[in-house]
Amino acid sequence: MLISLPEACTADRVAALWRTTLPAVARLGGGDTLTLDAEAVAACDGAGEALIVELYRRSARQGFAIACRDGRGVVARTLGLFAVERFAEDPAAANPARNTSTAVQLGQAAVHIWQDACGQMAFLGEATVAAFTLLLRPGRLRLRDTLLHFERAGIDALPITLLIGFLLGLILAFMSATSMRQFGVEVYVADLIAIGLFRELGALITAIILAGRSGSAFAAEIGTMKVNEEVDALETFGLPPVVFLALPRVIAATLVMPLLTVFAIVAGLLGGALVVTSLGVPATTYWQHVVKATTLGNILLGLFKAAVFGLLVGLVGCSHGLQTGRTADAVGRAATAAVVGSLILITVFDGLFAVLFYVLGI
Amino acid sequence: MRMTDAVITVAGVDAGYEHPVVRGISFEVFAGEVFVILGGSGCGKSTLLKHMIGLNPPLAGEIRLMGDRLFGGSQEERSRALRRFGVTYQSGALFGSMTLLENVCLPLEAFTDLPREARHLVAEMKLELVGLKAYAGYFPADISGGMKKRAAIARAMALDPRILFLDEPSAGLDPVTSAELDRLILRLRDTQGVTVVMVTHELASIFAVADRCIMLDKQTQRLIASGAPAELRAHAELPAVRAFFNREG
Ligand SMILES: Nc1ncnc2c1ncn2[C@@H]1O[C@H](COP(=O)(O)OP(=O)(O)OP(=O)(O)O)[C@@H](O)[C@H]1O
Ligand SMILES: [Mg+2]
C-alpha cells in the first residue's frame, strides 16, 4: 500500500490521515511492503513526526517492510531525532507507582484506608499530648490565632445559624401542629420544640453548619500551607504544627459550638412561636410550656453534645488538613474528606449519646 | 538560517499594570534567534513578558507576533497569534493532578483533533526531546525542580510553536542542570527551528545561549542597552550595563 504525506504535514492534516490510513496499516503483515512517499513534504510538525514514528514502530511490530521516498530527508531527520525502539512500550507502565490492574488497585485502596486510619489515630494521640503539655504551659497556646478562629467559626457564622435555627423551629412547629391539631393539643407543640431543640436538633444542626463552614476551611487552610511547604517550615523551626495550627482551631471550635447552639435554639423557639401563635395559641401559654419543658438537665445535655461535636469537627478538619498530599487537588480532597468525616462522626456520636443517655436514664 | 524579517516586533510599549513600570520599549526578534531580556529584580521583565503573551494589554504601544496583534485586533487575529507560541512560567505551573504525559497532552486535546494514541505518541516524543520520556507517568510532585522546568518546556512545545517564551527557566537550578537546560534550548532551536525569548539572570547562561539581549532598568524605567552579550560586555557605554556583564558590585 501507499501513503503519501501532504506538503504541510501538520496536526490538522495528520489527524485525518491517521484515521483513514492506520486501520489499513494494522492489517499489513510479514511480506507486505508499505510505500511511504515523503517527497512533497515541505513542513512537518510534531504530529507529522509522530505519524512517521508510528509507521516505523508498527513495521517493527508487524513485520512489514517500508519503502521510503525521502528526497528531502524529512523521514531520516525524524528517525534521527527519535529512536523508534524507544517508543515500543506503553507509557502508562512507566510509573511503577501507577498500577492499573484491579487487584493491585484494590489492595492499594485498602492500604490507603488503613494508613488514613493510622494517620488519624496518630494525630489524635499528638493532639492529646499537645493538649496536656498546654495544660502545664498555657503560654504556648497561640491566643491570637484562637480568638481569630473563634471569630471566624463563631461570630461570622451567626447569621446563617440564626436563619437555619429559625426555619428549623418553624418547620418543626408546622409539621407537628398539623397533626396535633386533630387532637386539639396544639399547645404541646411548644414542649416538642423545646425538648427537640435542646436535646437533639439544636446541637446537630449547628454542628452541620460548623462542619460545612469551618471544618472544610480548617482542612483547606492547613492543606494549602502543607502544599506550600509552610508546614515543613514550622516543623524545622521546632514549632509542632499540631500546637501551632491545630490546637487553636480545635479549641476555638469546641468553645464556640455551645454558644452557637444556644443562638440556634433561641432562634428555633422564636420560629416555633410564630407558627403556634398564628394557630391561635396565646404567646404566654407557648412560653410557659417552653420553660416547663426546658429542664436544666436538657440544657446541659444539649450544650455538652454541642461541645463534643465542635471538638470532632475541629479534630477531623485539622487532621485531614495536616495529611494533605502535595498537589492542588489534594487540598480539595482534604476539605471534602473533612466535611464527610465530620458528618459521619457527628451522627455516630449522636447515636452513641442517645443510647448512653437512655441507659443512664437522663 | 537567520531571516531578515522580524518574528516579534515591539513598538513603543509602556509595560505595567495601573502605572507603567518601564516605558517606550521598542525592539525586534528575528527567526531562529535566542533573545534574552535582562534587568534587576522588579524592573518589569515578567510584566513585559505578560504583555507579549497576551495576558495583560500593554499601557501603550503595539506588539506583533509574526504580524498578528494580541490586543487591539480582531478575535481571529488574537487566536492566530496565540497559537504561535508556547510559554513556561516563572513558577512552573504544571497541573499537579495530571501526569507529565497528560500535561503535555492537554493542549493537543484542546487544539487538534488527533486521535488519542496519536496524541499520546506526540506527547511522548516531546518528553523524549527534553529527556523525560521515562517519567511520562509521573506526577509533577514526584519529580525534581529541574525536571519540572524541562517538563514545562515539553508542554510549551506540544503544539510546535514558532516562538517559545521562557520566564527564568534556570532559576533555582544548579550550574550543571542549568547548563543542560541551555543545551536543551539550543537543541530545540536547531532541531525544531523555534525562536526563543527568555528572561534570565544567569550570566553563564546568557553567554551560552543568547544571540542578542536587551536590558531594562528600574530607576530610569527605560530600555538601557541592547545587542549581543559579548558586545555589551566589551563596549557598553553605561557603567550599569558593564557592571552587570562583568559582575562588578
Ligand atoms: N500583578 C501585579 N499588579 C501590580 N503590580 C505588579 C504586579 N506584578 C508585579 N507588579 C509590579 O511590577 C513591577 C515589575 O514586576 P515584574 O514581576 O515584572 O519584575 P521582574 O523584572 O520579573 O522581577 P524578577 O526578576 O524578580 O522576577 C514590580 O515593581 C512589581 O511590584
Ligand atoms: Mg519575573
XYZ file of C-alpha atoms and ligand atoms in Angstrom:
643
model
C 0.000 0.000 0.000
C 0.983 3.633 -0.451
C 0.875 6.524 1.981
C 1.658 9.974 0.637
C 2.457 12.609 3.195
C 0.957 16.011 2.336
C 3.010 19.117 1.655
C 2.048 20.626 5.019
C 2.417 17.652 7.307
C 0.767 19.356 10.321
C -1.696 18.374 13.019
C -4.961 19.014 11.144
C -3.878 17.105 8.002
C -2.238 14.340 10.003
C -5.370 13.820 12.136
C -7.380 12.876 9.036
C -4.575 10.778 7.567
C -4.155 8.941 10.853
C -7.839 7.998 10.989
C -8.117 6.914 7.341
C -4.885 5.003 6.813
C -3.822 3.454 10.093
C -6.636 0.852 10.263
C -5.403 -0.442 6.867
C -1.804 -0.406 8.075
C -2.884 -2.567 11.014
C -3.766 -5.341 8.543
C -0.285 -5.455 6.983
C 1.977 -8.341 7.931
C 5.260 -10.038 7.050
C 5.971 -9.951 3.302
C 3.909 -6.793 2.689
C 5.530 -3.546 1.692
C 4.351 -0.068 2.657
C 5.471 2.727 0.378
C 5.897 5.987 2.268
C 6.080 8.943 -0.073
C 7.545 11.980 1.676
C 8.738 13.783 -1.457
C 6.126 16.527 -1.177
C 6.660 17.393 2.475
C 7.707 20.995 2.969
C 6.730 21.478 6.620
C 6.432 18.802 9.269
C 5.372 19.397 12.865
C 5.223 17.141 15.912
C 2.093 15.383 14.692
C 3.736 14.571 11.346
C 6.806 13.257 13.129
C 4.534 11.151 15.325
C 2.898 9.616 12.247
C 6.292 8.675 10.822
C 7.426 7.132 14.115
C 4.106 5.289 14.411
C 4.502 3.734 10.940
C 8.044 2.589 11.657
C 7.187 1.168 15.035
C 4.270 -0.750 13.544
C 6.606 -2.052 10.847
C 8.889 -3.339 13.585
C 5.972 -4.923 15.437
C 4.050 -6.407 12.500
C 6.963 -7.326 10.249
C 6.066 -5.432 7.054
C 8.716 -3.540 5.121
C 8.738 0.207 4.458
C 9.981 1.581 1.158
C 10.607 5.233 1.717
C 10.832 8.011 -0.858
C 12.513 10.703 1.172
C 14.180 13.119 -1.224
C 14.018 15.988 1.269
C 15.274 13.945 4.191
C 12.249 14.580 6.414
C 11.847 10.930 7.431
C 15.567 10.443 8.013
C 15.685 13.576 10.158
C 12.714 12.433 12.248
C 14.135 8.958 12.772
C 17.452 10.534 13.709
C 15.756 12.655 16.352
C 13.509 9.934 17.751
C 14.822 6.383 18.001
C 11.844 4.176 17.151
C 12.780 1.387 19.555
C 12.491 3.875 22.448
C 8.770 4.166 21.766
C 7.968 0.462 21.820
C 6.416 0.113 25.256
C 3.295 1.562 26.822
C 3.948 4.854 28.656
C 1.275 4.096 31.284
C 3.616 1.399 32.633
C 6.441 3.912 33.023
C 5.492 4.942 36.558
C 5.816 1.901 38.784
C 3.643 3.639 41.383
C 0.714 3.761 38.950
C -0.575 0.265 38.504
C -3.843 -0.207 36.682
C -4.619 -3.832 37.469
C -7.834 -4.096 39.503
C -6.451 -6.404 42.159
C -3.486 -4.116 42.779
C -5.724 -1.046 42.894
C -7.995 -2.797 45.392
C -5.010 -3.643 47.545
C -3.656 -0.101 47.278
C -7.051 1.296 48.265
C -7.188 -0.978 51.318
C -3.679 0.026 52.355
C -4.635 3.639 51.806
C -7.686 3.368 54.090
C -5.564 1.648 56.731
C -2.874 4.344 56.509
C -5.550 7.006 56.708
C -6.954 5.451 59.890
C -3.439 5.188 61.345
C -2.809 8.821 60.446
C -5.993 9.889 62.240
C -5.039 7.892 65.332
C -1.536 9.336 65.335
C -2.958 12.820 65.010
C -5.397 12.157 67.869
C -2.508 10.995 70.031
C -0.376 14.006 69.146
C -3.264 16.375 69.783
C -3.918 14.801 73.175
C -0.273 15.052 74.183
C -0.165 18.629 72.918
C -3.290 19.467 74.904
C -1.734 18.092 78.110
C 1.547 19.943 77.626
C -0.564 23.015 77.083
C -2.175 22.491 80.482
C 1.296 22.611 82.023
C 2.433 25.606 79.978
C -0.646 27.551 78.864
C 1.566 30.294 77.449
C 2.351 28.164 74.414
C -1.183 28.448 73.087
C -1.462 30.940 70.232
C -4.156 33.044 71.868
C -4.481 35.488 68.974
C -4.999 32.662 66.480
C -7.507 31.012 68.787
C -9.516 34.215 69.048
C -9.303 34.720 65.296
C -10.706 31.256 64.626
C -13.288 31.828 67.349
C -14.446 34.858 65.422
C -14.405 33.171 62.013
C -16.063 29.939 63.115
C -18.454 31.591 65.563
C -19.357 35.221 65.117
C -19.181 35.075 61.326
C -21.452 32.013 61.390
C -24.104 33.737 63.486
C -26.388 34.955 60.663
C -26.673 31.563 58.969
C -27.059 29.791 62.323
C -29.888 32.109 63.307
C -31.586 31.747 59.953
C -31.405 27.968 59.850
C -32.389 27.667 63.521
C -35.400 29.894 62.946
C -36.503 27.950 59.870
C -35.967 24.654 61.663
C -38.247 25.755 64.532
C -40.783 26.983 62.014
C -40.825 23.728 60.047
C -40.857 21.561 63.164
C -43.772 23.506 64.623
C -45.695 23.465 61.402
C -45.306 19.732 60.826
C -46.229 18.715 64.347
C -49.004 21.283 64.681
C -50.969 19.971 61.717
C -51.268 16.502 63.259
C -51.588 17.617 66.897
C -54.418 19.895 65.907
C -56.575 16.892 65.103
C -56.471 16.030 68.808
C -56.777 19.656 69.918
C -53.398 19.691 71.662
C -51.547 22.371 69.698
C -50.107 23.744 72.966
C -47.871 20.704 73.279
C -46.077 21.744 70.111
C -44.175 24.056 72.446
C -42.945 21.099 74.536
C -41.969 19.189 71.442
C -39.963 22.069 70.016
C -38.248 22.883 73.282
C -37.228 19.307 74.055
C -36.373 18.532 70.434
C -34.156 21.588 70.019
C -32.397 21.347 73.370
C -31.747 17.618 73.367
C -31.172 16.854 69.694
C -31.642 19.254 66.860
C -30.029 22.432 68.158
C -26.582 20.886 68.568
C -26.955 18.706 65.473
C -27.894 21.474 63.057
C -25.218 23.799 64.432
C -22.610 21.059 64.113
C -23.594 20.505 60.495
C -23.213 24.233 59.827
C -19.843 24.261 61.583
C -18.643 21.233 59.617
C -19.621 22.818 56.311
C -18.299 26.292 57.092
C -15.295 25.770 59.310
C -14.316 22.092 59.146
C -13.696 22.436 55.420
C -11.933 25.770 55.906
C -9.592 24.269 58.540
C -8.646 21.453 56.176
C -8.173 23.780 53.194
C -6.101 26.353 55.123
C -3.770 23.817 56.659
C -3.723 21.795 53.424
C -2.608 24.809 51.380
C 0.125 25.513 53.920
C 1.186 21.916 53.541
C 1.353 22.206 49.745
C 3.441 25.384 50.044
C 5.827 23.616 52.424
C 4.860 26.080 55.180
C 4.060 23.171 57.499
C 7.556 21.780 56.884
C 8.991 25.200 57.698
C 7.130 25.222 61.031
C 8.421 21.793 61.851
C 12.038 22.727 61.201
C 11.639 25.791 63.433
C 10.744 23.348 66.179
C 7.130 24.533 66.284
C 4.962 21.413 66.176
C 2.191 22.017 63.601
C -0.286 20.362 65.949
C 0.312 23.006 68.627
C 0.737 25.858 66.212
C -2.019 25.137 63.697
C -4.397 22.506 65.015
C -4.908 23.356 68.687
C -6.103 26.946 68.199
C -8.680 25.717 65.708
C -9.811 22.735 67.758
C -10.137 24.822 70.928
C -11.996 27.561 69.077
C -14.410 25.048 67.522
C -15.046 23.319 70.862
C -15.736 26.560 72.723
C -17.795 28.200 70.024
C -20.196 25.319 69.437
C -22.192 25.598 72.723
C -22.581 29.337 72.169
C -23.740 28.945 68.586
C -26.097 26.185 69.665
C -27.770 28.494 72.185
C -28.372 31.008 69.435
C -29.741 28.322 67.111
C -32.103 27.080 69.830
C -33.393 30.542 70.703
C -33.980 31.271 67.009
C -35.763 27.931 66.674
C -38.021 28.694 69.633
C -38.916 32.033 68.035
C -39.743 30.261 64.783
C -41.980 27.860 66.689
C -43.638 30.763 68.484
C -44.528 32.347 65.168
C -46.362 29.233 63.969
C -48.034 28.376 67.269
C -49.348 31.876 67.938
C -50.629 32.099 64.386
C -52.654 28.961 65.170
C -54.429 30.851 67.950
C -52.429 29.736 70.993
C -51.563 32.760 73.195
C -47.874 33.595 73.273
C -47.737 33.446 77.070
C -49.038 29.869 77.036
C -46.417 28.927 74.473
C -43.541 30.353 76.526
C -44.930 28.803 79.746
C -44.828 25.380 78.094
C -41.364 26.014 76.737
C -40.000 26.981 80.148
C -41.631 23.968 81.780
C -40.157 21.561 79.229
C -36.671 23.076 79.458
C -35.065 21.378 82.417
C -31.525 22.152 83.464
C -30.653 18.567 82.514
C -31.858 19.117 78.962
C -29.878 22.346 78.646
C -26.627 20.854 79.947
C -27.054 17.756 77.848
C -27.502 19.782 74.678
C -24.527 22.004 75.418
C -22.348 19.008 76.273
C -23.223 17.387 72.985
C -22.523 20.662 71.198
C -19.030 20.885 72.699
C -18.257 17.290 71.718
C -19.468 17.902 68.164
C -17.298 21.027 67.992
C -14.304 19.022 69.146
C -14.999 16.390 66.486
C -15.301 18.949 63.679
C -12.079 20.678 64.760
C -10.109 17.465 65.090
C -11.290 15.947 61.826
C -10.752 19.190 59.879
C -7.238 19.752 61.183
C -6.191 16.134 60.843
C -7.260 15.986 57.202
C -5.501 19.297 56.612
C -2.240 18.016 58.057
C -2.482 14.819 55.995
C -2.983 16.625 52.699
C -0.877 15.444 49.764
C 1.311 17.817 47.810
C -0.973 18.874 44.944
C -3.759 21.415 44.497
C -6.464 18.787 44.119
C -5.277 17.131 47.323
C -6.408 20.300 49.130
C -9.870 19.945 47.646
C -9.993 16.295 48.619
C -8.884 17.124 52.164
C -11.686 19.689 52.507
C -14.257 17.199 51.227
C -12.953 14.444 53.469
C -13.083 16.806 56.449
C -16.771 17.585 55.906
C -17.750 13.983 55.176
C -15.712 12.640 58.096
C -17.180 15.241 60.476
C -20.751 14.477 59.431
C -20.254 10.739 59.870
C -18.649 11.129 63.285
C -21.326 13.599 64.417
C -24.101 11.149 63.536
C -22.281 8.200 65.101
C -21.649 10.106 68.328
C -25.217 11.382 68.365
C -26.409 7.774 68.215
C -23.988 6.740 70.965
C -25.177 9.590 73.171
C -28.810 8.585 72.610
C -28.064 5.044 73.796
C -25.900 6.264 76.678
C -28.460 8.760 77.986
C -31.209 6.168 77.668
C -29.222 3.663 79.719
C -28.315 6.312 82.280
C -31.904 7.442 82.339
C -31.077 11.120 81.749
C 19.329 30.325 8.792
C 18.563 33.824 10.049
C 15.880 35.573 8.101
C 15.676 39.294 7.861
C 12.009 39.585 8.749
C 11.124 40.019 12.397
C 9.097 37.338 14.172
C 8.233 39.666 17.033
C 8.018 43.431 16.843
C 7.585 45.515 19.956
C 6.973 49.172 19.173
C 6.806 51.961 21.740
C 5.417 49.782 24.506
C 4.763 51.047 28.025
C 4.693 47.996 30.247
C 2.962 47.976 33.614
C -0.260 47.385 35.491
C -2.092 50.571 36.521
C 1.102 52.616 36.227
C 3.932 51.976 33.777
C 6.889 50.016 35.125
C 9.036 50.588 32.017
C 8.279 52.955 29.155
C 8.922 53.338 25.474
C 10.321 49.904 24.711
C 10.956 49.002 21.064
C 12.818 46.000 19.697
C 12.556 43.202 17.165
C 13.251 39.495 17.479
C 14.285 37.571 14.363
C 13.529 33.997 13.358
C 15.719 31.338 14.935
C 17.169 33.722 17.473
C 17.604 33.230 21.206
C 16.660 36.589 22.647
C 17.228 37.407 26.311
C 15.539 40.060 28.451
C 17.755 41.226 31.320
C 17.462 43.514 34.296
C 17.404 43.651 38.070
C 14.643 42.148 40.159
C 11.378 44.075 39.859
C 12.366 46.033 36.742
C 9.415 44.665 34.746
C 10.740 41.671 32.824
C 7.865 39.380 33.746
C 5.474 42.252 33.165
C 6.792 42.811 29.647
C 6.566 39.079 29.007
C 2.918 39.083 30.167
C 2.157 41.702 27.515
C 3.966 39.671 24.871
C 1.988 36.502 25.636
C -1.339 38.320 25.774
C -2.170 38.047 29.472
C -2.369 41.827 30.037
C -2.604 44.558 27.397
C 0.344 46.985 27.312
C -0.420 50.508 28.558
C 0.740 51.946 25.251
C 2.318 50.794 22.012
C 1.897 47.683 19.928
C 3.217 44.116 19.917
C 3.006 41.865 16.867
C 3.813 38.161 16.686
C 4.508 37.253 13.037
C 2.389 40.209 12.026
C -0.610 39.450 14.266
C -1.617 41.582 17.219
C -2.725 40.092 20.527
C -4.528 43.269 21.545
C -6.438 45.799 19.513
C -7.162 43.484 16.571
C -9.951 41.049 15.806
C -10.625 37.896 17.795
C -9.290 35.752 14.905
C -6.075 37.745 14.823
C -5.614 37.180 18.555
C -6.252 33.435 18.437
C -3.913 33.118 15.432
C -1.221 34.895 17.433
C -1.938 32.747 20.498
C -1.335 29.557 18.530
C 2.139 30.703 17.518
C 3.896 30.474 20.868
C 4.415 28.320 23.928
C 5.173 29.633 27.414
C 6.787 28.389 30.586
C 6.054 30.385 33.718
C 8.396 31.548 36.453
C 6.716 29.152 38.885
C 6.442 26.142 36.555
C 2.631 25.881 36.524
C 2.382 22.200 35.631
C -1.022 20.789 36.541
C -0.453 18.819 39.725
C -3.315 16.385 39.286
C -2.087 15.177 35.883
C 0.884 13.043 34.914
C 3.591 14.596 32.744
C 2.135 12.798 29.724
C -1.320 14.195 30.453
C 0.136 17.659 30.990
C 1.699 17.597 27.519
C -1.424 16.012 26.000
C -3.689 18.763 27.298
C -3.017 21.419 24.610
C -3.114 18.690 21.933
C -6.531 17.620 23.158
C -7.781 21.201 23.169
C -6.430 22.359 19.820
C -6.091 19.366 17.484
C -8.386 16.501 16.545
C -5.634 13.906 16.572
C -6.846 10.505 17.806
C -5.906 9.515 21.361
C -3.000 7.227 20.500
C -1.568 9.873 18.194
C -1.757 12.474 20.949
C -0.003 10.134 23.331
C 2.759 9.446 20.845
C 3.261 13.164 20.137
C 3.381 13.873 23.881
C 5.854 11.060 24.442
C 8.054 12.399 21.660
C 8.002 15.883 23.205
C 9.017 14.389 26.537
C 11.783 12.488 24.731
C 13.015 15.817 23.333
C 13.542 17.105 26.886
C 14.859 13.766 28.120
C 11.872 12.892 30.316
C 10.262 10.062 28.408
C 10.969 7.627 31.229
C 8.940 9.844 33.573
C 5.826 10.144 31.385
C 3.646 8.504 34.027
C 4.921 10.553 36.979
C 3.091 13.394 38.668
C 4.820 16.805 38.903
C 5.053 16.437 42.686
C 7.206 13.322 42.228
C 9.982 14.838 40.076
C 12.749 17.325 40.823
C 12.736 21.064 40.193
C 14.924 20.840 37.085
C 12.751 18.084 35.675
C 9.676 20.259 36.227
C 11.275 23.050 34.184
C 12.014 20.620 31.372
C 8.509 19.148 31.548
C 7.100 22.679 31.337
C 9.175 23.211 28.183
C 7.830 19.954 26.728
C 4.290 21.165 27.397
C 5.051 24.538 25.839
C 6.384 22.707 22.757
C 3.322 20.447 22.415
C 1.743 22.386 19.561
C 5.053 23.061 17.780
C 5.021 26.791 18.401
C 7.264 29.032 16.309
C 8.119 31.071 19.417
C 8.965 29.928 22.923
C 8.727 32.329 25.875
C 10.639 31.214 28.962
C 10.460 33.135 32.247
C 13.585 32.364 34.285
C 13.915 28.742 33.170
C 17.117 28.190 35.120
C 16.116 29.905 38.384
C 16.822 27.666 41.339
C 18.837 25.110 39.386
C 22.416 24.010 39.989
C 25.019 25.090 37.398
C 25.192 21.651 35.785
C 21.428 21.293 35.382
C 21.260 24.898 34.260
C 23.858 24.193 31.569
C 21.859 21.143 30.482
C 18.824 23.365 30.139
C 20.848 25.776 27.986
C 21.819 22.907 25.697
C 18.176 21.827 25.531
C 17.155 25.329 24.475
C 19.807 25.419 21.753
C 18.835 21.926 20.595
C 15.178 22.915 20.314
C 16.201 25.972 18.370
C 18.352 23.919 15.992
C 16.102 20.878 15.500
C 12.648 22.445 15.796
C 13.550 25.875 14.487
C 11.860 27.790 17.306
C 12.598 31.376 18.205
C 13.272 31.702 21.917
C 12.575 34.743 24.095
C 13.697 34.286 27.650
C 14.195 36.112 30.912
C 17.235 35.092 32.907
C 19.790 36.407 35.391
C 22.416 33.749 34.794
C 25.463 35.307 33.168
C 26.811 31.904 32.137
C 23.503 31.052 30.559
C 23.327 34.378 28.736
C 26.761 33.912 27.181
C 25.963 30.301 26.310
C 22.684 30.804 24.505
C 21.855 34.423 23.773
C 22.235 35.789 20.273
C 21.055 39.193 21.409
C 19.724 40.707 24.593
C 18.090 43.834 25.923
C 18.441 45.255 29.391
C 15.713 47.086 31.324
C 16.427 49.459 34.166
C 14.245 50.030 37.187
C 15.447 53.532 38.100
C 15.101 55.208 34.739
C 12.220 52.949 33.634
C 13.904 52.593 30.246
C 15.466 50.055 27.967
C 19.129 50.904 28.603
C 21.040 48.530 26.350
C 20.622 46.085 23.506
C 22.966 43.936 21.466
C 24.992 40.721 21.576
C 26.184 39.845 25.098
C 29.887 39.843 24.219
C 29.491 43.237 22.583
C 27.734 44.658 25.638
C 30.395 43.326 27.958
C 33.145 44.997 25.985
C 31.628 48.188 24.687
C 28.569 49.194 26.697
C 28.508 52.924 27.389
C 26.527 52.828 30.604
C 28.518 51.742 33.640
C 25.441 49.881 34.983
C 25.413 47.614 31.950
C 29.151 46.976 32.049
C 28.915 46.255 35.768
C 26.211 43.652 35.158
C 28.198 41.859 32.498
C 31.460 41.971 34.377
C 29.896 41.118 37.726
C 31.075 44.295 39.430
C 29.237 45.487 42.524
N 0.007 41.806 39.384
C 0.630 42.975 39.624
N -0.096 44.106 39.818
C 0.527 45.299 40.024
N 1.870 45.449 40.059
C 2.631 44.364 39.863
C 2.051 43.066 39.635
N 3.066 42.173 39.466
C 4.201 42.879 39.594
N 3.955 44.180 39.822
C 4.972 45.253 39.973
O 5.592 45.442 38.719
C 6.988 45.612 38.878
C 7.727 44.666 37.958
O 7.461 43.327 38.337
P 7.956 42.099 37.471
O 7.297 40.880 38.021
O 7.759 42.388 36.042
O 9.509 42.080 37.833
P 10.649 41.173 37.220
O 11.528 42.070 36.422
O 10.081 39.986 36.536
O 11.422 40.741 38.542
P 12.032 39.309 38.941
O 13.353 39.219 38.314
O 12.152 39.403 40.433
O 11.066 38.259 38.512
C 7.292 45.390 40.353
O 7.584 46.646 40.926
C 6.040 44.832 40.949
O 5.818 45.398 42.211
Mg 9.893 37.882 36.985
